[in-house]
Amino acid sequence: MLQVGADSGFAVLPVRAGATAGEAGAGRMKIAVCSQGSTPGAMIDSRFGRCQYLLVYDSEQKNWQTLPAPGCNSGGGAGIETARFLVGQGVQVLLAGHVGPNAMRVLDAAGVQVYTGIEGTVENSLRLYQANRLTRLTAPNAAPHHGLAARV
Amino acid sequence: MREIVVLSGKGGTGKTSFSAALANLAEGKVLADADVDAANLHLVLRPRVSEAYPFYGLPVAYIDRDRCGQCGQCAEFCRFQAIADFSVRQEKCEGCGVCAHICPGGAIERRPRQVGEVYISTTVAGPMVHAALVAGAENSGKLVAEVRRRARAMARAENLSLIITDGPPGIGCPVLSCLPDCDLAVLVAEPSAAGVHDLQRLLQVLQHFRVPAAVVINKWDIAVQRTREIEQLCAGRQVPLLGRIPFDSTVFRCLQQGQCYLNVPAAPASRATRQVWQALQQLL
Amino acid sequence: MGESLTVAVASGKGGTGKTSLATSLARVASAQYERVAYLDCDVEEPNGHIFLPATLERKEIIHVEVPEIDQEKCDYCGYCAQICAFNALAILPGAPLVFANLCHSCAGCWTLCPQKAIRVGKRGIGVVETGHLGHMEFWQGRLDPGVATSPPLIDALQKRGLGPGINILDAPPGTSCPVVRTVERADFVLLVTEPTPFGRHDLELAAAMVRQMGLPAGVVINRSSGDDGIIEDFCRQSGLPLLGRLPWERRVAEGYAAGLCAVEVMPRWRPLFLDWLQRIREIVAGRGGEGSAGNCGAER
């Protein structure tokens, strides 16, 4: 499925209050990190749509929740599927390596803030975020299909 | 670990013969045949298959005869004419699942369909990963990804630092599946009107995905003017030219015997290919 | 209704000279028959126009159906996204998103939406173009870059281009879904191969495909070097008639590079093509109903 250029421009869509609940510093936050393993000590997964696990940190309870990511075996549209799942989990911040255009459109419409530049373990990536050392991503930084064959 | 993917905008440019030659020249590498729709590398490298794994495509519909009330709604709603006589013609089913949602008796479910196999093999030139796909099957992009994944796992396990992948022709989904994390795409170009046109399209795609590319012109002396055109095209896009391989009947003769043309070291094509390999190593 | 014969020219592998042969066949046929149409069904890489430089007269954009969500009616229940097997929909509160690129036009969402909030919209996937070269009809489809599925465009092309007389379908290479769609409407499949292990291996795949589809087929060996045993053996074993061969000629390869099809370089090959066409007509006619099992016209 070649998607060069087509449809990669973002539609500006109305986002209702509630969808953008997690502005920085607004109390309880759920922060998701793309991971290769099921524990916070695992290495990050640089892919988003086809990452193995999503580890979600709850800033209030200060604990981690492990979610198997739904898109890793999907036939197509993995990024959309994973993004939809994440939004459904009430996540406000995503820490990722590469995010493609379709996933970005969903995350954007749902008001999820995306940060890139994660490295090492999941825990380490959360520390980088908390220390303001990650970069806010407002446009996709991967092509469609990236996760299908990328090294993790 | 480095991965070279050999590509060609159009079929029949000599991509697989060239890949087999690289396989013979390089040391300490894993070979991967990612041209899963028409895998040919095994015809030259004659692998001994040591492991085989099933490959499943998208789930397709399956009708449980015992629960089917023969109302015919599934066939009526199917956009792909995949249901006839209350059974599914698997090769037509796109796996949308509309029939399963429509069926009042809950008699339809979707099950994965095996559409191919992945093989791990040994050859005289090193370990090899390849695959076969049934005719008319979809989703070869996913199978390409699977071949590459296994090739990487093999390279890690055997501590080999290079992967040489024979890629699919064209610019479709299977080609895109070869691009993420590929270190260098080597394009085997043919000097013809169609060849130049298809090379141009492939270079555009590679540039879009920021994959470094280098070009080899095969049978360059068949059409000297077209060869110049390709060279100018490469210069204009700052794509390095690895070299030119002349038309050489040795290649065809060896191919007929299922042999690599490098077995005739003095053949013009063999000399040129060794030079291309020298140039290629500089880029890695 | 006039007599009609549709021949698909296919090859399991790219680069066997399929397009050069298909366009040669169309040229030779059009000198002999009243209506001849050439249809380039390789819509991802249409190359036939290089060898048949027809003047294009008409162009039509081909559409497929995709969902369009009526925000007045949508209550954002998300059911459509849940049932879409291709992840072409994402329903967020206040923001229903459609990813038309991923849509297979299965009609699930607009058939099953509980609110009837989804209209049938359309999306262009490419064009069908037509024109003439002499009195030969030329047809081609061109798929837009970025479109995943070519079969709807191939269908549209064939619906418009197929007619009475001789139709030559230039199939895409390989044995994947678009090839199956192309040859489906043919009366006969002409398989072009070359006398190498690659050629034989890919011919085996293509032969398996046509056998599975129950279509009569025959083989032509291109770039024959005199020793074609590898293909002859296969034809004997599989019962596929070997219609003929074209010898390897450097001039033909050079002509190809310059955009000339085989018979333009080698006019003396014209009778060969006419002969194949005649054999094909006999095979198709002899097939008339009582299942001659695709073995008819067996080699010598």
XYZ file of C-alpha atoms in Angstrom:
736
model
C 0.000 0.000 0.000
C 1.846 3.018 -1.186
C 0.621 6.177 0.444
C 3.203 8.686 -0.578
C 1.792 12.157 -0.268
C -1.863 11.265 -0.555
C -3.986 12.142 2.439
C -1.028 12.987 4.614
C -2.172 16.544 5.181
C -4.019 16.817 8.463
C -7.610 17.840 8.458
C -8.254 20.422 11.130
C -10.941 18.791 13.152
C -12.952 20.099 16.049
C -11.841 18.522 19.294
C -14.353 18.750 22.071
C -13.460 19.534 25.646
C -12.661 16.361 27.493
C -10.585 14.949 24.724
C -7.784 17.322 25.667
C -7.949 16.710 29.397
C -4.251 16.129 29.877
C -2.422 19.408 29.430
C 0.872 19.286 31.266
C 0.521 19.887 34.962
C -3.235 19.310 34.971
C -3.136 16.730 37.730
C -3.532 13.047 36.966
C -1.866 11.956 33.756
C -1.646 8.702 31.922
C 1.580 8.417 29.950
C 2.061 5.560 27.469
C 5.459 4.265 26.306
C 5.999 1.901 23.332
C 7.808 -1.168 24.624
C 9.280 -4.440 23.474
C 8.606 -6.099 26.818
C 5.937 -6.189 29.503
C 7.890 -4.496 32.325
C 9.186 -0.923 32.811
C 12.728 -2.314 32.686
C 12.180 -3.518 29.090
C 13.653 -1.805 26.036
C 11.519 0.682 24.177
C 9.993 -0.215 20.798
C 10.740 2.466 18.212
C 7.613 1.528 16.243
C 4.216 2.778 17.303
C 1.496 0.934 15.368
C 3.185 -2.422 15.584
C 4.876 -2.111 18.960
C 4.614 -5.188 21.170
C 3.373 -3.556 24.400
C 2.149 -0.234 25.621
C 3.252 0.498 29.170
C 1.072 3.122 30.806
C 2.299 5.183 33.769
C -0.274 6.744 36.073
C 1.189 9.949 37.487
C -1.170 9.991 40.462
C -0.911 6.384 41.556
C 2.740 6.262 40.430
C 2.342 2.778 38.998
C 2.630 1.038 35.655
C 0.007 -0.873 33.725
C 0.952 -3.308 30.914
C -1.237 -3.418 27.800
C -0.550 -5.774 24.877
C -0.744 -3.514 21.815
C -3.518 -4.522 19.410
C -1.871 -3.463 16.155
C 1.183 -5.695 16.195
C -0.515 -8.430 14.174
C -2.883 -6.287 12.190
C -3.079 -6.697 8.418
C -3.171 -2.993 7.676
C -3.913 0.251 9.472
C -1.973 -0.868 12.561
C -1.197 2.710 13.563
C -4.874 3.661 13.483
C -5.808 0.604 15.504
C -3.182 1.204 18.178
C -3.968 4.930 18.376
C -7.681 4.221 18.767
C -6.932 1.745 21.538
C -4.715 4.246 23.336
C -7.366 6.953 23.202
C -9.899 4.473 24.560
C -7.570 3.847 27.529
C -7.696 7.540 28.444
C -4.003 8.136 27.752
C -3.045 11.827 27.397
C 0.669 11.562 26.596
C 2.477 9.156 24.286
C 6.243 8.641 24.314
C 7.264 7.026 21.027
C 10.045 6.598 18.493
C 8.365 6.830 15.126
C 4.736 7.728 14.456
C 3.224 7.526 10.968
C 0.707 9.890 9.354
C -2.465 7.855 9.973
C -1.754 7.291 13.655
C -0.788 10.936 14.054
C -4.126 12.035 12.616
C -5.994 9.980 15.217
C -3.775 11.077 18.131
C -4.028 14.691 17.032
C -7.806 14.585 16.775
C -7.982 13.085 20.255
C -5.629 15.672 21.708
C -2.973 13.162 22.769
C 0.422 14.834 23.107
C 3.175 12.903 21.367
C 6.849 13.085 22.355
C 9.756 11.502 20.546
C 13.400 10.872 21.340
C 12.911 7.945 23.689
C 15.849 5.604 24.218
C 16.997 2.693 26.342
C 14.421 1.303 28.716
C 10.824 2.330 29.235
C 11.659 3.721 32.714
C 14.542 5.710 31.296
C 12.261 7.212 28.644
C 9.785 8.318 31.295
C 12.633 10.027 33.186
C 13.682 11.821 29.989
C 10.100 13.052 29.577
C 9.895 14.222 33.179
C 13.193 16.046 32.750
C 11.784 17.812 29.663
C 14.380 16.170 27.442
C 12.010 14.779 24.819
C 10.796 16.579 21.705
C 7.141 17.345 21.098
C 5.998 15.778 17.836
C 3.336 17.651 15.877
C 3.790 15.994 12.495
C 4.431 12.349 11.622
C 8.085 11.295 11.611
C 7.633 7.933 9.885
C 6.218 6.749 6.607
C 3.239 4.432 6.462
C 4.393 0.785 6.659
C 7.416 1.725 8.729
C 6.611 -0.629 11.561
C 5.925 -3.581 9.304
C 9.583 -4.260 8.731
C 11.609 -1.860 10.880
C 14.151 -3.041 13.382
C 12.861 -2.444 16.871
C 24.542 -5.334 11.057
C 24.073 -4.029 7.528
C 21.402 -4.866 5.005
C 21.638 -4.419 1.231
C 18.377 -4.772 -0.685
C 18.646 -5.402 -4.428
C 15.739 -3.814 -6.302
C 14.674 -3.059 -9.864
C 11.886 -0.839 -11.087
C 10.816 -3.448 -13.594
C 11.110 -7.211 -13.791
C 13.666 -9.028 -15.914
C 16.560 -6.605 -15.512
C 18.810 -9.335 -14.118
C 18.206 -8.494 -10.480
C 18.232 -12.071 -9.218
C 21.324 -13.125 -11.217
C 23.095 -10.091 -9.786
C 21.929 -10.882 -6.227
C 23.251 -14.424 -6.612
C 26.589 -13.011 -7.784
C 26.760 -10.727 -4.715
C 25.956 -13.732 -2.588
C 29.040 -15.441 -3.983
C 31.321 -12.432 -3.564
C 30.383 -11.296 -0.056
C 31.657 -13.064 3.017
C 29.918 -13.670 6.323
C 26.374 -12.877 5.300
C 22.777 -14.066 5.420
C 20.809 -14.256 2.169
C 17.134 -13.363 1.959
C 14.799 -13.790 -1.002
C 12.138 -11.142 -0.513
C 10.746 -11.481 -4.041
C 8.085 -13.692 -2.511
C 5.634 -13.519 -5.433
C 8.177 -15.126 -7.773
C 11.044 -16.353 -5.633
C 13.929 -17.358 -7.908
C 17.127 -17.057 -5.881
C 16.822 -20.666 -4.739
C 17.131 -21.811 -8.365
C 20.736 -20.583 -8.417
C 21.742 -21.121 -4.788
C 20.022 -24.522 -4.364
C 19.268 -24.293 -0.656
C 18.727 -27.287 1.613
C 15.631 -26.459 3.633
C 16.146 -27.087 7.333
C 13.047 -25.425 8.790
C 9.656 -24.419 7.364
C 7.023 -22.205 8.979
C 3.446 -21.606 7.832
C 2.498 -18.060 6.866
C -1.061 -16.877 7.441
C -2.776 -14.118 5.519
C -5.772 -12.105 6.613
C -8.609 -14.150 8.086
C -11.245 -15.203 5.571
C -14.885 -16.119 6.128
C -15.899 -19.657 6.977
C -19.519 -20.862 6.985
C -20.576 -23.485 9.514
C -22.919 -25.682 7.443
C -24.709 -27.011 10.527
C -25.762 -23.548 11.653
C -26.431 -22.096 8.202
C -30.136 -21.447 7.597
C -29.523 -20.895 3.857
C -31.148 -17.441 3.876
C -28.594 -16.196 1.332
C -28.086 -12.776 2.928
C -24.322 -13.282 3.097
C -24.054 -13.751 -0.661
C -26.345 -10.788 -1.237
C -24.224 -8.417 0.856
C -20.786 -9.685 -0.203
C -19.160 -7.084 -2.434
C -16.537 -9.509 -3.688
C -18.769 -12.290 -5.061
C -16.946 -14.591 -2.667
C -19.971 -16.615 -1.528
C -21.752 -19.142 -3.730
C -23.969 -22.068 -2.730
C -23.584 -21.182 0.936
C -19.861 -21.657 0.928
C -16.923 -19.252 0.671
C -14.591 -19.113 -2.314
C -11.503 -18.381 -0.278
C -9.496 -16.937 -3.127
C -12.121 -14.223 -3.638
C -12.707 -13.388 0.026
C -11.072 -10.152 1.194
C -11.844 -10.903 4.821
C -14.035 -7.847 5.421
C -16.302 -9.882 7.702
C -19.528 -8.180 6.575
C -21.139 -11.604 6.030
C -20.345 -12.614 9.596
C -22.017 -9.469 10.941
C -25.035 -9.900 8.654
C -25.671 -13.631 9.236
C -28.784 -13.964 11.427
C -27.784 -17.452 12.577
C -24.237 -16.581 13.629
C -23.016 -19.285 11.265
C -20.041 -17.341 9.867
C -16.699 -16.683 11.475
C -13.332 -15.534 10.181
C -10.350 -17.840 10.316
C -6.772 -17.225 9.246
C -5.891 -18.799 5.917
C -2.462 -20.242 5.294
C -1.206 -18.559 2.123
C 2.455 -19.437 2.161
C 5.524 -20.806 3.906
C 8.786 -19.342 5.158
C 11.948 -21.456 4.890
C 15.258 -21.392 6.700
C 17.921 -23.070 4.566
C 21.605 -23.641 4.100
C 23.447 -22.988 0.839
C 27.082 -23.134 -0.213
C 27.078 -19.321 -0.049
C 25.697 -19.192 3.514
C 22.395 -19.390 5.384
C 19.308 -18.296 3.487
C 15.744 -17.265 4.327
C 13.115 -17.560 1.604
C 9.395 -18.054 1.161
C 6.658 -19.218 -1.147
C 3.238 -17.641 -1.567
C 0.208 -19.315 -3.154
C -0.931 -17.861 -6.491
C -3.388 -15.001 -6.193
C -2.679 -14.478 -2.482
C -2.678 -11.001 -0.978
C -0.511 -9.501 1.711
C 2.881 -10.312 0.275
C 4.178 -7.169 2.024
C 3.665 -8.855 5.354
C 5.467 -11.973 4.137
C 8.380 -9.814 2.970
C 8.559 -8.330 6.466
C 8.558 -11.838 7.927
C 11.420 -12.964 5.647
C 13.462 -9.918 6.644
C 12.704 -10.407 10.327
C 13.913 -14.006 10.230
C 17.001 -13.031 8.222
C 17.930 -10.512 10.922
C 17.347 -13.011 13.682
C 19.583 -15.451 11.828
C 22.319 -12.828 11.344
C 22.260 -12.073 15.066
C 22.287 -15.732 16.056
C 25.148 -16.617 13.701
C 27.006 -13.386 14.369
C 27.041 -12.363 10.688
C 27.285 -8.687 9.866
C 25.682 -8.489 6.424
C 22.301 -9.346 4.933
C 21.841 -9.453 1.167
C 18.180 -9.314 0.215
C 16.854 -9.997 -3.271
C 13.893 -7.630 -3.325
C 10.678 -7.641 -5.363
C 10.349 -5.704 -8.640
C 8.128 -2.639 -8.956
C 7.236 -0.010 -6.351
C 4.240 -1.622 -4.673
C 3.538 -2.769 -1.146
C 6.146 -5.597 -1.093
C 8.875 -3.119 -2.072
C 7.848 -0.655 0.638
C 8.140 -3.520 3.097
C 11.821 -3.830 2.173
C 12.671 -0.216 2.966
C 12.483 0.417 6.714
C 16.000 0.156 8.180
C 17.532 -0.937 4.906
C 21.090 0.452 4.753
C 21.466 0.551 1.000
C 19.196 -0.161 -1.939
C 21.128 -1.385 -4.981
C 19.053 -0.792 -8.104
C 19.663 -2.973 -11.128
C 18.631 -0.817 -14.076
C 18.091 -1.817 -17.669
C 18.757 0.648 -20.504
C 15.352 0.729 -22.216
C 12.493 3.198 -22.408
C 10.479 1.199 -19.881
C 13.557 0.609 -17.728
C 14.408 4.308 -17.425
C 10.804 5.200 -16.632
C 10.489 2.562 -13.906
C 13.902 3.405 -12.418
C 12.793 7.011 -12.109
C 9.670 6.016 -10.192
C 11.672 3.758 -7.881
C 14.233 6.495 -7.153
C 11.384 8.836 -6.222
C 10.019 6.319 -3.753
C 13.457 5.706 -2.203
C 14.077 9.422 -1.856
C 10.703 9.861 -0.193
C 11.562 7.193 2.371
C 15.155 8.471 2.692
C 16.727 5.155 1.776
C 20.259 5.540 0.331
C 20.408 4.164 -3.203
C 23.093 3.186 -5.702
C 22.640 2.070 -9.302
C 24.092 -0.710 -11.466
C 23.352 -0.615 -15.191
C 22.971 -4.097 -16.591
C 23.417 -4.938 -20.304
C 24.519 -1.325 -20.720
C 25.866 -1.764 -24.262
C 22.481 -2.891 -25.645
C 21.407 0.755 -25.728
C 24.260 3.174 -25.157
C 22.039 6.249 -25.421
C 19.670 4.957 -22.718
C 22.676 4.133 -20.548
C 23.750 7.789 -20.764
C 20.228 8.787 -19.861
C 20.402 6.634 -16.723
C 23.805 8.052 -15.830
C 22.485 11.595 -16.158
C 19.436 10.685 -14.109
C 21.720 9.381 -11.344
C 24.018 12.402 -11.480
C 21.022 14.747 -11.277
C 19.736 13.006 -8.172
C 23.184 12.501 -6.643
C 22.769 8.753 -6.691
C 26.142 6.964 -6.939
C 26.717 4.723 -9.929
C 28.358 1.450 -8.939
C 29.234 0.434 -12.455
C 28.064 -0.992 -15.749
C 27.748 -4.647 -16.634
C 27.915 -5.416 -20.379
C 25.576 -7.740 -22.213
C 27.257 -11.147 -22.020
C 25.805 -14.383 -23.355
C 27.703 -16.204 -20.573
C 25.109 -14.915 -18.088
C 22.253 -16.456 -20.061
C 24.157 -19.716 -20.665
C 25.013 -20.080 -16.982
C 21.438 -19.248 -16.031
C 20.207 -22.019 -18.302
C 22.377 -24.426 -16.300
C 21.238 -22.927 -13.016
C 24.763 -21.624 -12.360
C 26.108 -18.270 -11.234
C 27.982 -16.532 -14.055
C 30.922 -15.784 -11.743
C 31.846 -19.427 -12.271
C 33.307 -18.178 -15.551
C 35.747 -15.666 -14.023
C 37.067 -14.314 -17.310
C 33.631 -13.469 -18.704
C 33.124 -9.715 -19.224
C 30.054 -9.720 -16.991
C 32.002 -11.429 -14.197
C 34.823 -8.864 -14.330
C 32.373 -5.989 -14.277
C 30.428 -7.504 -11.393
C 33.604 -7.856 -9.307
C 34.309 -4.157 -9.891
C 30.757 -3.298 -8.864
C 31.281 -5.271 -5.653
C 34.468 -3.278 -4.931
C 32.551 -0.024 -5.389
C 29.671 -1.322 -3.286
C 31.951 -2.168 -0.350
C 33.139 1.459 -0.286
C 29.549 2.544 0.352
C 28.885 0.156 3.219
C -23.275 -9.803 -32.154
C -19.956 -10.304 -33.917
C -17.458 -13.041 -33.214
C -15.252 -12.187 -30.296
C -11.958 -13.606 -29.036
C -10.191 -12.365 -25.930
C -6.560 -13.413 -25.472
C -4.689 -12.541 -22.281
C -0.910 -12.365 -22.612
C 0.646 -13.231 -19.273
C 3.951 -14.352 -17.809
C 4.735 -15.603 -14.353
C 7.798 -13.382 -14.315
C 8.611 -9.854 -15.368
C 10.991 -9.147 -18.208
C 10.149 -12.126 -20.414
C 9.125 -9.835 -23.256
C 5.415 -10.087 -22.543
C 4.594 -6.515 -23.513
C 6.703 -6.690 -26.677
C 4.797 -9.847 -27.681
C 1.362 -8.558 -26.704
C 1.825 -5.343 -28.659
C 3.247 -7.300 -31.622
C 0.204 -9.560 -31.576
C -2.096 -6.532 -31.542
C -0.263 -4.932 -34.469
C -0.300 -8.103 -36.557
C -3.950 -8.836 -35.750
C -5.087 -5.332 -36.620
C -3.713 -5.731 -40.148
C -5.911 -8.804 -40.574
C -9.061 -8.316 -38.530
C -11.693 -5.640 -38.547
C -11.828 -4.752 -34.875
C -8.794 -5.256 -32.676
C -8.484 -3.771 -29.215
C -5.336 -3.769 -27.087
C -5.956 -3.332 -23.348
C -2.988 -2.619 -21.081
C -4.150 -4.177 -17.813
C -0.799 -3.658 -16.045
C -2.303 -0.588 -14.410
C 0.536 -0.139 -11.905
C 3.180 0.112 -14.634
C 1.466 0.552 -18.012
C 4.194 0.294 -20.640
C 2.190 -0.725 -23.734
C 1.966 2.890 -24.917
C 5.726 2.885 -25.463
C 5.278 0.272 -28.219
C 1.841 1.391 -29.400
C 2.031 5.179 -29.491
C -1.706 5.723 -29.890
C -3.314 9.142 -29.912
C -5.380 9.278 -26.730
C -8.853 10.692 -27.288
C -10.767 10.088 -24.089
C -9.983 9.834 -20.417
C -12.295 8.836 -17.605
C -11.649 8.955 -13.872
C -12.599 5.702 -12.146
C -14.032 5.824 -8.650
C -14.600 3.362 -5.860
C -17.110 3.692 -3.044
C -15.902 4.922 0.335
C -17.783 5.986 3.478
C -18.746 9.587 4.186
C -19.924 10.260 7.701
C -22.877 12.558 8.266
C -21.906 14.396 11.446
C -25.520 15.486 11.987
C -26.593 11.880 12.426
C -23.447 10.259 13.858
C -23.629 9.616 17.610
C -19.969 8.496 17.762
C -20.845 5.009 18.940
C -17.795 3.685 17.093
C -19.503 0.532 15.789
C -18.326 1.156 12.216
C -14.693 1.403 13.314
C -15.098 -1.739 15.401
C -16.349 -3.825 12.450
C -14.027 -2.381 9.798
C -11.515 -5.161 9.096
C -9.148 -2.720 7.425
C -8.927 -0.060 10.171
C -10.175 2.553 7.733
C -12.248 4.360 10.374
C -11.542 5.946 13.749
C -14.420 7.480 15.670
C -13.337 9.966 18.331
C -15.775 12.088 20.277
C -16.789 14.827 17.864
C -14.306 13.692 15.244
C -15.166 10.749 13.002
C -12.127 10.057 10.827
C -12.164 8.193 7.513
C -8.951 6.788 6.016
C -10.124 6.303 2.448
C -6.725 4.880 1.420
C -7.329 1.804 3.536
C -10.969 1.257 2.497
C -11.796 -1.891 0.479
C -15.353 -0.733 -0.358
C -16.853 -3.725 1.468
C -19.943 -1.642 2.338
C -19.965 -2.954 5.931
C -20.022 0.459 7.616
C -22.815 2.046 5.619
C -24.887 -1.135 5.621
C -24.595 -1.731 9.360
C -24.459 1.771 10.934
C -27.204 1.796 13.599
C -27.841 5.525 13.008
C -27.770 5.297 9.203
C -25.224 8.090 9.450
C -22.877 6.904 6.719
C -23.375 7.919 3.098
C -21.721 6.296 0.130
C -19.067 8.679 -1.127
C -16.576 8.136 -3.874
C -12.851 8.341 -4.327
C -10.880 8.409 -7.570
C -8.350 5.585 -7.904
C -7.050 6.193 -11.411
C -8.020 6.709 -15.032
C -9.023 4.683 -18.057
C -7.726 6.193 -21.299
C -8.510 5.245 -24.858
C -7.486 6.183 -28.364
C -6.489 4.747 -31.704
C -3.366 3.617 -33.509
C -4.495 3.285 -37.099
C -7.766 1.464 -36.704
C -6.596 -0.464 -33.645
C -8.324 0.519 -30.420
C -5.898 1.248 -27.619
C -6.991 1.141 -23.966
C -5.003 1.568 -20.795
C -5.616 2.002 -17.087
C -3.363 4.060 -14.863
C -3.592 3.603 -11.117
C -2.976 6.695 -8.982
C 0.164 6.426 -6.840
C -0.783 5.522 -3.327
C -3.767 3.344 -4.217
C -3.576 -0.137 -2.760
C -5.989 -2.134 -4.865
C -5.908 -2.300 -8.653
C -8.683 -4.873 -9.410
C -11.529 -2.292 -9.472
C -9.605 -0.298 -12.095
C -8.867 -3.445 -14.131
C -12.592 -4.298 -14.041
C -13.536 -0.802 -15.203
C -10.979 -0.928 -18.009
C -12.228 -4.291 -19.287
C -15.899 -3.294 -19.030
C -15.212 -0.374 -21.340
C -12.643 -1.847 -23.686
C -13.780 -5.410 -24.380
C -15.829 -5.725 -27.534
C -16.421 -7.821 -30.639
C -13.445 -8.917 -32.742
C -10.042 -9.582 -31.207
C -9.197 -8.295 -27.738
C -5.608 -8.535 -26.518
C -5.187 -8.182 -22.744
C -1.680 -7.313 -21.575
C -1.617 -8.738 -18.047
C 0.549 -7.534 -15.147
C 3.560 -9.779 -14.385
C 3.369 -12.421 -11.675
C 0.461 -14.498 -10.411
C -1.009 -12.177 -7.800
C -4.547 -10.919 -7.457
C -4.442 -8.313 -10.306
C -3.311 -11.034 -12.738
C -6.176 -13.312 -11.703
C -8.578 -10.415 -12.293
C -7.105 -9.680 -15.702
C -7.222 -13.203 -17.136
C -10.636 -14.030 -15.655
C -12.475 -12.647 -18.671
C -10.144 -14.149 -21.281
C -11.023 -17.014 -23.634
C -7.374 -18.026 -23.773
C -4.191 -17.256 -21.854
C -0.945 -16.976 -23.810
C 1.935 -17.625 -21.407
C 5.227 -16.022 -22.411
C 8.370 -17.554 -20.961
C 12.108 -17.857 -21.559
C 14.225 -21.040 -21.624
C 15.903 -20.654 -18.216
C 15.216 -22.193 -14.804
C 13.725 -18.814 -13.764
C 11.431 -18.863 -16.783
C 10.384 -22.447 -16.139
C 9.788 -21.934 -12.411
C 7.588 -18.889 -12.977
C 5.796 -20.611 -15.870
C 4.921 -23.440 -13.474
C 3.313 -20.931 -11.106
C 1.385 -19.256 -13.937
C 0.287 -22.616 -15.354
C -1.002 -23.661 -11.933
C -3.001 -20.443 -11.773
C -4.710 -20.894 -15.160
C -5.370 -24.562 -14.477
C -7.023 -23.656 -11.188
C -9.165 -21.137 -13.046
C -10.073 -23.671 -15.731
C -8.818 -21.483 -18.591
C -7.301 -22.861 -21.802
C -3.719 -21.749 -22.215
C -0.656 -22.152 -24.410
C 3.020 -21.308 -24.212
C 5.309 -19.172 -26.338
C 9.057 -19.310 -25.726
C 10.766 -15.974 -26.133
C 14.549 -15.604 -26.595
C 14.898 -19.176 -27.713
C 18.539 -20.177 -27.999
C 17.873 -23.406 -29.829
C 17.939 -25.453 -26.644
C 14.492 -25.043 -25.100
C 14.333 -28.491 -23.499
C 13.624 -27.084 -20.072
C 10.345 -25.534 -21.283
C 9.466 -28.275 -23.790
C 9.666 -30.850 -20.987
C 7.288 -28.855 -18.863
C 4.797 -28.422 -21.725
C 4.825 -32.167 -22.348
C 4.354 -33.020 -18.682
C 1.589 -30.497 -18.100
C -0.224 -30.970 -21.416
C 0.091 -27.270 -22.233
C 0.340 -26.716 -25.998
C 3.569 -25.063 -27.129
C 2.387 -22.584 -29.747
C 5.799 -21.500 -30.906
C 9.028 -19.699 -30.177
C 10.884 -16.531 -31.076
C 14.660 -16.768 -31.346
C 17.014 -14.578 -29.327
C 18.021 -11.612 -31.501
C 20.226 -8.822 -30.253
C 18.447 -6.470 -32.672
C 15.142 -7.169 -30.925
C 16.644 -6.278 -27.542
C 18.058 -3.082 -29.027
C 14.734 -2.274 -30.671
C 12.956 -2.863 -27.354
C 15.253 -0.340 -25.702
C 14.247 2.158 -28.367
C 10.530 1.472 -27.924
C 9.972 -0.916 -30.841
C 8.039 -4.145 -30.392
C 9.285 -7.453 -31.816
C 7.457 -7.400 -35.187
C 8.529 -3.842 -35.905
C 12.152 -4.985 -35.729
C 11.486 -8.357 -37.362
C 8.639 -7.982 -39.884
C 9.304 -11.501 -41.129
C 7.986 -12.843 -37.815
C 4.474 -11.592 -38.619
C 3.244 -14.949 -39.989
C 4.242 -16.607 -36.697
C 1.890 -14.336 -34.769
C -0.941 -14.916 -37.231
C -0.379 -18.628 -36.947
C -0.589 -18.497 -33.130
C -3.788 -16.500 -33.365
C -5.232 -19.119 -35.716
C -4.238 -21.951 -33.354
C -5.811 -20.080 -30.460
C -9.070 -19.659 -32.408
C -9.137 -23.376 -33.152
C -8.446 -24.337 -29.557
C -11.127 -22.000 -28.234
C -13.648 -23.134 -30.883
C -12.861 -26.817 -30.307
C -13.546 -26.328 -26.658
C -17.243 -25.634 -27.319
C -18.935 -26.899 -24.171
C -18.009 -30.558 -23.845
C -14.932 -29.988 -21.631
C -11.868 -30.984 -23.577
C -9.935 -30.440 -20.336
C -7.571 -27.767 -21.625
C -5.504 -30.406 -23.406
C -6.879 -29.663 -26.813
C -4.457 -28.816 -29.567
C -1.745 -30.798 -27.856
C 1.702 -30.379 -29.254
C 2.456 -32.291 -32.469
